[in-house]
Amino acid sequence: MSLNPISPSLESVEALCQSCGACCSTFRVSFYWAETTATSQGCVPVEMTEQMNLYRSCMKGTSSATPRCAALEGQIGQQVRCTIYENRPSVCREYQVFDSSGVINPRCNEARKKHGLTPL
Ligand code: SF4
Ligand code: SF4
């Protein structure tokens, strides 16, 4: 957790994430199955997902013992890109890197630690 909360801009958060990518290779990324293109309203490419049960899907690759989202391109901690950024699932869209006080989400540092990256 940051001892000196900051107020990061959207641009600086995007730049930070583009040089990290740890969360996309740490957690299971699951969401309501109807977010996929298996339905006419869905946008997440269904071929990049796995059906977990009747109601939930996850991004392919994220439910393994060594998770890595199939949509992630690049090298963790260097340069990464979400290849389905415009169509990523709600769980990725809603993830807050910093709270309203500018304090880092502890999940970020959990993921970064797993990949040997310095905490934020
Ligand atoms: S772990 Fe945090 S800083 Fe790194 S890519 Fe994910 S959201 Fe961004
Ligand atoms: S869909 Fe994109 S943002 Fe979400 S986990 Fe995969 S690579 Fe990361």
mmCIF file with all atom_site columns, C-alpha atoms and ligand atoms in Angstrom:
data_model
loop_
_atom_site.group_PDB
_atom_site.id
_atom_site.type_symbol
_atom_site.label_atom_id
_atom_site.label_alt_id
_atom_site.label_comp_id
_atom_site.label_asym_id
_atom_site.label_entity_id
_atom_site.label_seq_id
_atom_site.pdbx_PDB_ins_code
_atom_site.Cartn_x
_atom_site.Cartn_y
_atom_site.Cartn_z
_atom_site.occupancy
_atom_site.B_iso_or_equiv
_atom_site.pdbx_formal_charge
_atom_site.auth_seq_id
_atom_site.auth_comp_id
_atom_site.auth_asym_id
_atom_site.auth_atom_id
_atom_site.pdbx_PDB_model_num
ATOM   1   C  CA  . MET A 1 1   ? 0.000   0.000   0.000   1.00 0.00 ? 1   MET A CA  1
ATOM   2   C  CA  . SER A 1 2   ? 1.281   3.447   -0.897  1.00 0.00 ? 2   SER A CA  1
ATOM   3   C  CA  . LEU A 1 3   ? 2.270   5.579   2.078   1.00 0.00 ? 3   LEU A CA  1
ATOM   4   C  CA  . ASN A 1 4   ? 1.955   8.699   -0.020  1.00 0.00 ? 4   ASN A CA  1
ATOM   5   C  CA  . PRO A 1 5   ? -1.351  8.594   -1.880  1.00 0.00 ? 5   PRO A CA  1
ATOM   6   C  CA  . ILE A 1 6   ? -1.281  10.272  -5.285  1.00 0.00 ? 6   ILE A CA  1
ATOM   7   C  CA  . SER A 1 7   ? -3.936  11.405  -7.728  1.00 0.00 ? 7   SER A CA  1
ATOM   8   C  CA  . PRO A 1 8   ? -2.940  9.675   -10.922 1.00 0.00 ? 8   PRO A CA  1
ATOM   9   C  CA  . SER A 1 9   ? -4.323  10.777  -14.268 1.00 0.00 ? 9   SER A CA  1
ATOM   10  C  CA  . LEU A 1 10  ? -6.037  8.316   -16.572 1.00 0.00 ? 10  LEU A CA  1
ATOM   11  C  CA  . GLU A 1 11  ? -3.072  8.590   -18.928 1.00 0.00 ? 11  GLU A CA  1
ATOM   12  C  CA  . SER A 1 12  ? -0.560  7.757   -16.211 1.00 0.00 ? 12  SER A CA  1
ATOM   13  C  CA  . VAL A 1 13  ? -2.627  4.752   -15.088 1.00 0.00 ? 13  VAL A CA  1
ATOM   14  C  CA  . GLU A 1 14  ? -2.811  3.504   -18.687 1.00 0.00 ? 14  GLU A CA  1
ATOM   15  C  CA  . ALA A 1 15  ? 0.939   3.911   -19.081 1.00 0.00 ? 15  ALA A CA  1
ATOM   16  C  CA  . LEU A 1 16  ? 1.505   2.112   -15.793 1.00 0.00 ? 16  LEU A CA  1
ATOM   17  C  CA  . CYS A 1 17  ? -0.671  -0.827  -16.801 1.00 0.00 ? 17  CYS A CA  1
ATOM   18  C  CA  . GLN A 1 18  ? 0.910   -1.020  -20.250 1.00 0.00 ? 18  GLN A CA  1
ATOM   19  C  CA  . SER A 1 19  ? 4.244   -1.587  -18.538 1.00 0.00 ? 19  SER A CA  1
ATOM   20  C  CA  . CYS A 1 20  ? 2.862   -4.122  -16.049 1.00 0.00 ? 20  CYS A CA  1
ATOM   21  C  CA  . GLY A 1 21  ? 0.141   -6.619  -16.977 1.00 0.00 ? 21  GLY A CA  1
ATOM   22  C  CA  . ALA A 1 22  ? 0.591   -8.602  -13.772 1.00 0.00 ? 22  ALA A CA  1
ATOM   23  C  CA  . CYS A 1 23  ? -3.113  -8.845  -12.921 1.00 0.00 ? 23  CYS A CA  1
ATOM   24  C  CA  . CYS A 1 24  ? -3.865  -10.358 -16.333 1.00 0.00 ? 24  CYS A CA  1
ATOM   25  C  CA  . SER A 1 25  ? -1.483  -13.172 -15.422 1.00 0.00 ? 25  SER A CA  1
ATOM   26  C  CA  . THR A 1 26  ? -2.387  -13.773 -11.802 1.00 0.00 ? 26  THR A CA  1
ATOM   27  C  CA  . PHE A 1 27  ? -6.132  -13.990 -11.213 1.00 0.00 ? 27  PHE A CA  1
ATOM   28  C  CA  . ARG A 1 28  ? -8.988  -15.925 -12.732 1.00 0.00 ? 28  ARG A CA  1
ATOM   29  C  CA  . VAL A 1 29  ? -10.888 -13.407 -14.846 1.00 0.00 ? 29  VAL A CA  1
ATOM   30  C  CA  . SER A 1 30  ? -14.498 -14.532 -14.611 1.00 0.00 ? 30  SER A CA  1
ATOM   31  C  CA  . PHE A 1 31  ? -17.784 -12.877 -15.564 1.00 0.00 ? 31  PHE A CA  1
ATOM   32  C  CA  . TYR A 1 32  ? -21.379 -13.578 -16.521 1.00 0.00 ? 32  TYR A CA  1
ATOM   33  C  CA  . TRP A 1 33  ? -21.326 -15.829 -19.575 1.00 0.00 ? 33  TRP A CA  1
ATOM   34  C  CA  . ALA A 1 34  ? -23.727 -13.612 -21.564 1.00 0.00 ? 34  ALA A CA  1
ATOM   35  C  CA  . GLU A 1 35  ? -20.995 -10.968 -21.888 1.00 0.00 ? 35  GLU A CA  1
ATOM   36  C  CA  . THR A 1 36  ? -19.507 -13.144 -24.615 1.00 0.00 ? 36  THR A CA  1
ATOM   37  C  CA  . THR A 1 37  ? -20.350 -13.097 -28.301 1.00 0.00 ? 37  THR A CA  1
ATOM   38  C  CA  . ALA A 1 38  ? -22.225 -16.350 -27.712 1.00 0.00 ? 38  ALA A CA  1
ATOM   39  C  CA  . THR A 1 39  ? -25.136 -13.953 -27.284 1.00 0.00 ? 39  THR A CA  1
ATOM   40  C  CA  . SER A 1 40  ? -26.146 -11.151 -29.637 1.00 0.00 ? 40  SER A CA  1
ATOM   41  C  CA  . GLN A 1 41  ? -25.589 -8.554  -26.892 1.00 0.00 ? 41  GLN A CA  1
ATOM   42  C  CA  . GLY A 1 42  ? -22.180 -9.818  -25.800 1.00 0.00 ? 42  GLY A CA  1
ATOM   43  C  CA  . CYS A 1 43  ? -18.848 -8.355  -26.918 1.00 0.00 ? 43  CYS A CA  1
ATOM   44  C  CA  . VAL A 1 44  ? -16.123 -10.557 -25.382 1.00 0.00 ? 44  VAL A CA  1
ATOM   45  C  CA  . PRO A 1 45  ? -14.906 -12.904 -28.147 1.00 0.00 ? 45  PRO A CA  1
ATOM   46  C  CA  . VAL A 1 46  ? -16.287 -16.275 -27.085 1.00 0.00 ? 46  VAL A CA  1
ATOM   47  C  CA  . GLU A 1 47  ? -13.310 -18.112 -28.588 1.00 0.00 ? 47  GLU A CA  1
ATOM   48  C  CA  . MET A 1 48  ? -11.095 -16.384 -26.012 1.00 0.00 ? 48  MET A CA  1
ATOM   49  C  CA  . THR A 1 49  ? -13.230 -17.627 -23.116 1.00 0.00 ? 49  THR A CA  1
ATOM   50  C  CA  . GLU A 1 50  ? -13.969 -20.836 -21.249 1.00 0.00 ? 50  GLU A CA  1
ATOM   51  C  CA  . GLN A 1 51  ? -17.368 -21.763 -19.862 1.00 0.00 ? 51  GLN A CA  1
ATOM   52  C  CA  . MET A 1 52  ? -16.968 -22.467 -16.142 1.00 0.00 ? 52  MET A CA  1
ATOM   53  C  CA  . ASN A 1 53  ? -20.528 -23.399 -15.273 1.00 0.00 ? 53  ASN A CA  1
ATOM   54  C  CA  . LEU A 1 54  ? -24.086 -22.570 -16.308 1.00 0.00 ? 54  LEU A CA  1
ATOM   55  C  CA  . TYR A 1 55  ? -23.662 -18.905 -15.461 1.00 0.00 ? 55  TYR A CA  1
ATOM   56  C  CA  . ARG A 1 56  ? -19.995 -18.011 -15.494 1.00 0.00 ? 56  ARG A CA  1
ATOM   57  C  CA  . SER A 1 57  ? -17.270 -17.835 -18.109 1.00 0.00 ? 57  SER A CA  1
ATOM   58  C  CA  . CYS A 1 58  ? -13.655 -16.848 -17.704 1.00 0.00 ? 58  CYS A CA  1
ATOM   59  C  CA  . MET A 1 59  ? -10.950 -15.578 -19.990 1.00 0.00 ? 59  MET A CA  1
ATOM   60  C  CA  . LYS A 1 60  ? -9.127  -18.508 -21.534 1.00 0.00 ? 60  LYS A CA  1
ATOM   61  C  CA  . GLY A 1 61  ? -5.888  -19.231 -19.723 1.00 0.00 ? 61  GLY A CA  1
ATOM   62  C  CA  . THR A 1 62  ? -6.815  -17.570 -16.448 1.00 0.00 ? 62  THR A CA  1
ATOM   63  C  CA  . SER A 1 63  ? -8.173  -20.607 -14.631 1.00 0.00 ? 63  SER A CA  1
ATOM   64  C  CA  . SER A 1 64  ? -4.929  -22.565 -14.840 1.00 0.00 ? 64  SER A CA  1
ATOM   65  C  CA  . ALA A 1 65  ? -2.336  -22.965 -12.080 1.00 0.00 ? 65  ALA A CA  1
ATOM   66  C  CA  . THR A 1 66  ? -0.169  -20.459 -13.958 1.00 0.00 ? 66  THR A CA  1
ATOM   67  C  CA  . PRO A 1 67  ? -2.750  -17.989 -15.223 1.00 0.00 ? 67  PRO A CA  1
ATOM   68  C  CA  . ARG A 1 68  ? -2.223  -15.840 -18.281 1.00 0.00 ? 68  ARG A CA  1
ATOM   69  C  CA  . CYS A 1 69  ? -5.118  -14.326 -20.160 1.00 0.00 ? 69  CYS A CA  1
ATOM   70  C  CA  . ALA A 1 70  ? -5.240  -15.415 -23.796 1.00 0.00 ? 70  ALA A CA  1
ATOM   71  C  CA  . ALA A 1 71  ? -5.915  -11.822 -24.786 1.00 0.00 ? 71  ALA A CA  1
ATOM   72  C  CA  . LEU A 1 72  ? -2.709  -10.502 -23.221 1.00 0.00 ? 72  LEU A CA  1
ATOM   73  C  CA  . GLU A 1 73  ? 0.145   -9.745  -25.603 1.00 0.00 ? 73  GLU A CA  1
ATOM   74  C  CA  . GLY A 1 74  ? 3.676   -8.846  -24.583 1.00 0.00 ? 74  GLY A CA  1
ATOM   75  C  CA  . GLN A 1 75  ? 6.000   -9.367  -21.662 1.00 0.00 ? 75  GLN A CA  1
ATOM   76  C  CA  . ILE A 1 76  ? 4.878   -8.877  -18.067 1.00 0.00 ? 76  ILE A CA  1
ATOM   77  C  CA  . GLY A 1 77  ? 6.652   -5.949  -16.425 1.00 0.00 ? 77  GLY A CA  1
ATOM   78  C  CA  . GLN A 1 78  ? 7.917   -4.655  -19.768 1.00 0.00 ? 78  GLN A CA  1
ATOM   79  C  CA  . GLN A 1 79  ? 5.327   -3.862  -22.430 1.00 0.00 ? 79  GLN A CA  1
ATOM   80  C  CA  . VAL A 1 80  ? 1.895   -5.459  -22.629 1.00 0.00 ? 80  VAL A CA  1
ATOM   81  C  CA  . ARG A 1 81  ? -1.332  -4.927  -24.513 1.00 0.00 ? 81  ARG A CA  1
ATOM   82  C  CA  . CYS A 1 82  ? -4.870  -6.255  -24.179 1.00 0.00 ? 82  CYS A CA  1
ATOM   83  C  CA  . THR A 1 83  ? -5.726  -7.403  -27.687 1.00 0.00 ? 83  THR A CA  1
ATOM   84  C  CA  . ILE A 1 84  ? -9.470  -7.132  -26.981 1.00 0.00 ? 84  ILE A CA  1
ATOM   85  C  CA  . TYR A 1 85  ? -9.336  -3.877  -25.050 1.00 0.00 ? 85  TYR A CA  1
ATOM   86  C  CA  . GLU A 1 86  ? -12.534 -2.441  -26.557 1.00 0.00 ? 86  GLU A CA  1
ATOM   87  C  CA  . ASN A 1 87  ? -14.341 -5.727  -25.920 1.00 0.00 ? 87  ASN A CA  1
ATOM   88  C  CA  . ARG A 1 88  ? -12.824 -6.771  -22.604 1.00 0.00 ? 88  ARG A CA  1
ATOM   89  C  CA  . PRO A 1 89  ? -15.178 -8.130  -19.938 1.00 0.00 ? 89  PRO A CA  1
ATOM   90  C  CA  . SER A 1 90  ? -16.837 -5.980  -17.277 1.00 0.00 ? 90  SER A CA  1
ATOM   91  C  CA  . VAL A 1 91  ? -14.525 -7.284  -14.550 1.00 0.00 ? 91  VAL A CA  1
ATOM   92  C  CA  . CYS A 1 92  ? -11.563 -5.744  -16.412 1.00 0.00 ? 92  CYS A CA  1
ATOM   93  C  CA  . ARG A 1 93  ? -13.407 -2.488  -17.143 1.00 0.00 ? 93  ARG A CA  1
ATOM   94  C  CA  . GLU A 1 94  ? -14.491 -2.045  -13.541 1.00 0.00 ? 94  GLU A CA  1
ATOM   95  C  CA  . TYR A 1 95  ? -11.158 -2.824  -11.913 1.00 0.00 ? 95  TYR A CA  1
ATOM   96  C  CA  . GLN A 1 96  ? -9.903  0.256   -10.067 1.00 0.00 ? 96  GLN A CA  1
ATOM   97  C  CA  . VAL A 1 97  ? -6.134  0.592   -9.856  1.00 0.00 ? 97  VAL A CA  1
ATOM   98  C  CA  . PHE A 1 98  ? -6.439  3.456   -7.352  1.00 0.00 ? 98  PHE A CA  1
ATOM   99  C  CA  . ASP A 1 99  ? -9.295  4.285   -5.022  1.00 0.00 ? 99  ASP A CA  1
ATOM   100 C  CA  . SER A 1 100 ? -10.777 7.782   -4.780  1.00 0.00 ? 100 SER A CA  1
ATOM   101 C  CA  . SER A 1 101 ? -8.027  8.761   -2.317  1.00 0.00 ? 101 SER A CA  1
ATOM   102 C  CA  . GLY A 1 102 ? -5.292  7.668   -4.690  1.00 0.00 ? 102 GLY A CA  1
ATOM   103 C  CA  . VAL A 1 103 ? -4.391  4.570   -2.703  1.00 0.00 ? 103 VAL A CA  1
ATOM   104 C  CA  . ILE A 1 104 ? -3.273  1.613   -4.776  1.00 0.00 ? 104 ILE A CA  1
ATOM   105 C  CA  . ASN A 1 105 ? -5.536  -1.426  -5.007  1.00 0.00 ? 105 ASN A CA  1
ATOM   106 C  CA  . PRO A 1 106 ? -3.802  -4.112  -2.897  1.00 0.00 ? 106 PRO A CA  1
ATOM   107 C  CA  . ARG A 1 107 ? -4.599  -6.678  -5.596  1.00 0.00 ? 107 ARG A CA  1
ATOM   108 C  CA  . CYS A 1 108 ? -2.198  -4.827  -7.900  1.00 0.00 ? 108 CYS A CA  1
ATOM   109 C  CA  . ASN A 1 109 ? 0.712   -5.291  -5.568  1.00 0.00 ? 109 ASN A CA  1
ATOM   110 C  CA  . GLU A 1 110 ? -0.313  -8.881  -4.887  1.00 0.00 ? 110 GLU A CA  1
ATOM   111 C  CA  . ALA A 1 111 ? -0.097  -9.528  -8.625  1.00 0.00 ? 111 ALA A CA  1
ATOM   112 C  CA  . ARG A 1 112 ? 3.064   -7.494  -9.096  1.00 0.00 ? 112 ARG A CA  1
ATOM   113 C  CA  . LYS A 1 113 ? 4.790   -9.327  -6.254  1.00 0.00 ? 113 LYS A CA  1
ATOM   114 C  CA  . LYS A 1 114 ? 3.975   -12.665 -7.839  1.00 0.00 ? 114 LYS A CA  1
ATOM   115 C  CA  . HIS A 1 115 ? 5.775   -11.524 -10.966 1.00 0.00 ? 115 HIS A CA  1
ATOM   116 C  CA  . GLY A 1 116 ? 8.773   -10.058 -9.136  1.00 0.00 ? 116 GLY A CA  1
ATOM   117 C  CA  . LEU A 1 117 ? 7.786   -6.448  -9.808  1.00 0.00 ? 117 LEU A CA  1
ATOM   118 C  CA  . THR A 1 118 ? 8.338   -3.677  -7.298  1.00 0.00 ? 118 THR A CA  1
ATOM   119 C  CA  . PRO A 1 119 ? 5.237   -2.606  -5.329  1.00 0.00 ? 119 PRO A CA  1
ATOM   120 C  CA  . LEU A 1 120 ? 3.525   0.642   -6.279  1.00 0.00 ? 120 LEU A CA  1
HETATM 121 S  S1  . SF4 B 2 .   ? -1.554  -5.196  -11.644 1.00 0.00 ? 1   SF4 B S1  1
HETATM 122 FE FE1 . SF4 B 2 .   ? -2.417  -3.136  -11.392 1.00 0.00 ? 1   SF4 B FE1 1
HETATM 123 S  S2  . SF4 B 2 .   ? -0.848  -1.796  -12.308 1.00 0.00 ? 1   SF4 B S2  1
HETATM 124 FE FE2 . SF4 B 2 .   ? -0.472  -3.871  -13.071 1.00 0.00 ? 1   SF4 B FE2 1
HETATM 125 S  S3  . SF4 B 2 .   ? -1.613  -4.003  -15.007 1.00 0.00 ? 1   SF4 B S3  1
HETATM 126 FE FE3 . SF4 B 2 .   ? -2.933  -4.776  -13.386 1.00 0.00 ? 1   SF4 B FE3 1
HETATM 127 S  S4  . SF4 B 2 .   ? -4.170  -3.012  -12.807 1.00 0.00 ? 1   SF4 B S4  1
HETATM 128 FE FE4 . SF4 B 2 .   ? -2.391  -2.212  -13.910 1.00 0.00 ? 1   SF4 B FE4 1
HETATM 129 S  S1  . SF4 B 2 .   ? -9.213  -9.297  -21.208 1.00 0.00 ? 2   SF4 B S1  1
HETATM 130 FE FE1 . SF4 B 2 .   ? -7.561  -7.840  -21.424 1.00 0.00 ? 2   SF4 B FE1 1
HETATM 131 S  S2  . SF4 B 2 .   ? -7.625  -6.589  -19.545 1.00 0.00 ? 2   SF4 B S2  1
HETATM 132 FE FE2 . SF4 B 2 .   ? -8.847  -8.460  -19.170 1.00 0.00 ? 2   SF4 B FE2 1
HETATM 133 S  S3  . SF4 B 2 .   ? -7.416  -9.912  -18.220 1.00 0.00 ? 2   SF4 B S3  1
HETATM 134 FE FE3 . SF4 B 2 .   ? -7.381  -10.286 -20.424 1.00 0.00 ? 2   SF4 B FE3 1
HETATM 135 S  S4  . SF4 B 2 .   ? -5.672  -9.053  -21.209 1.00 0.00 ? 2   SF4 B S4  1
HETATM 136 FE FE4 . SF4 B 2 .   ? -6.195  -8.299  -19.147 1.00 0.00 ? 2   SF4 B FE4 1
#
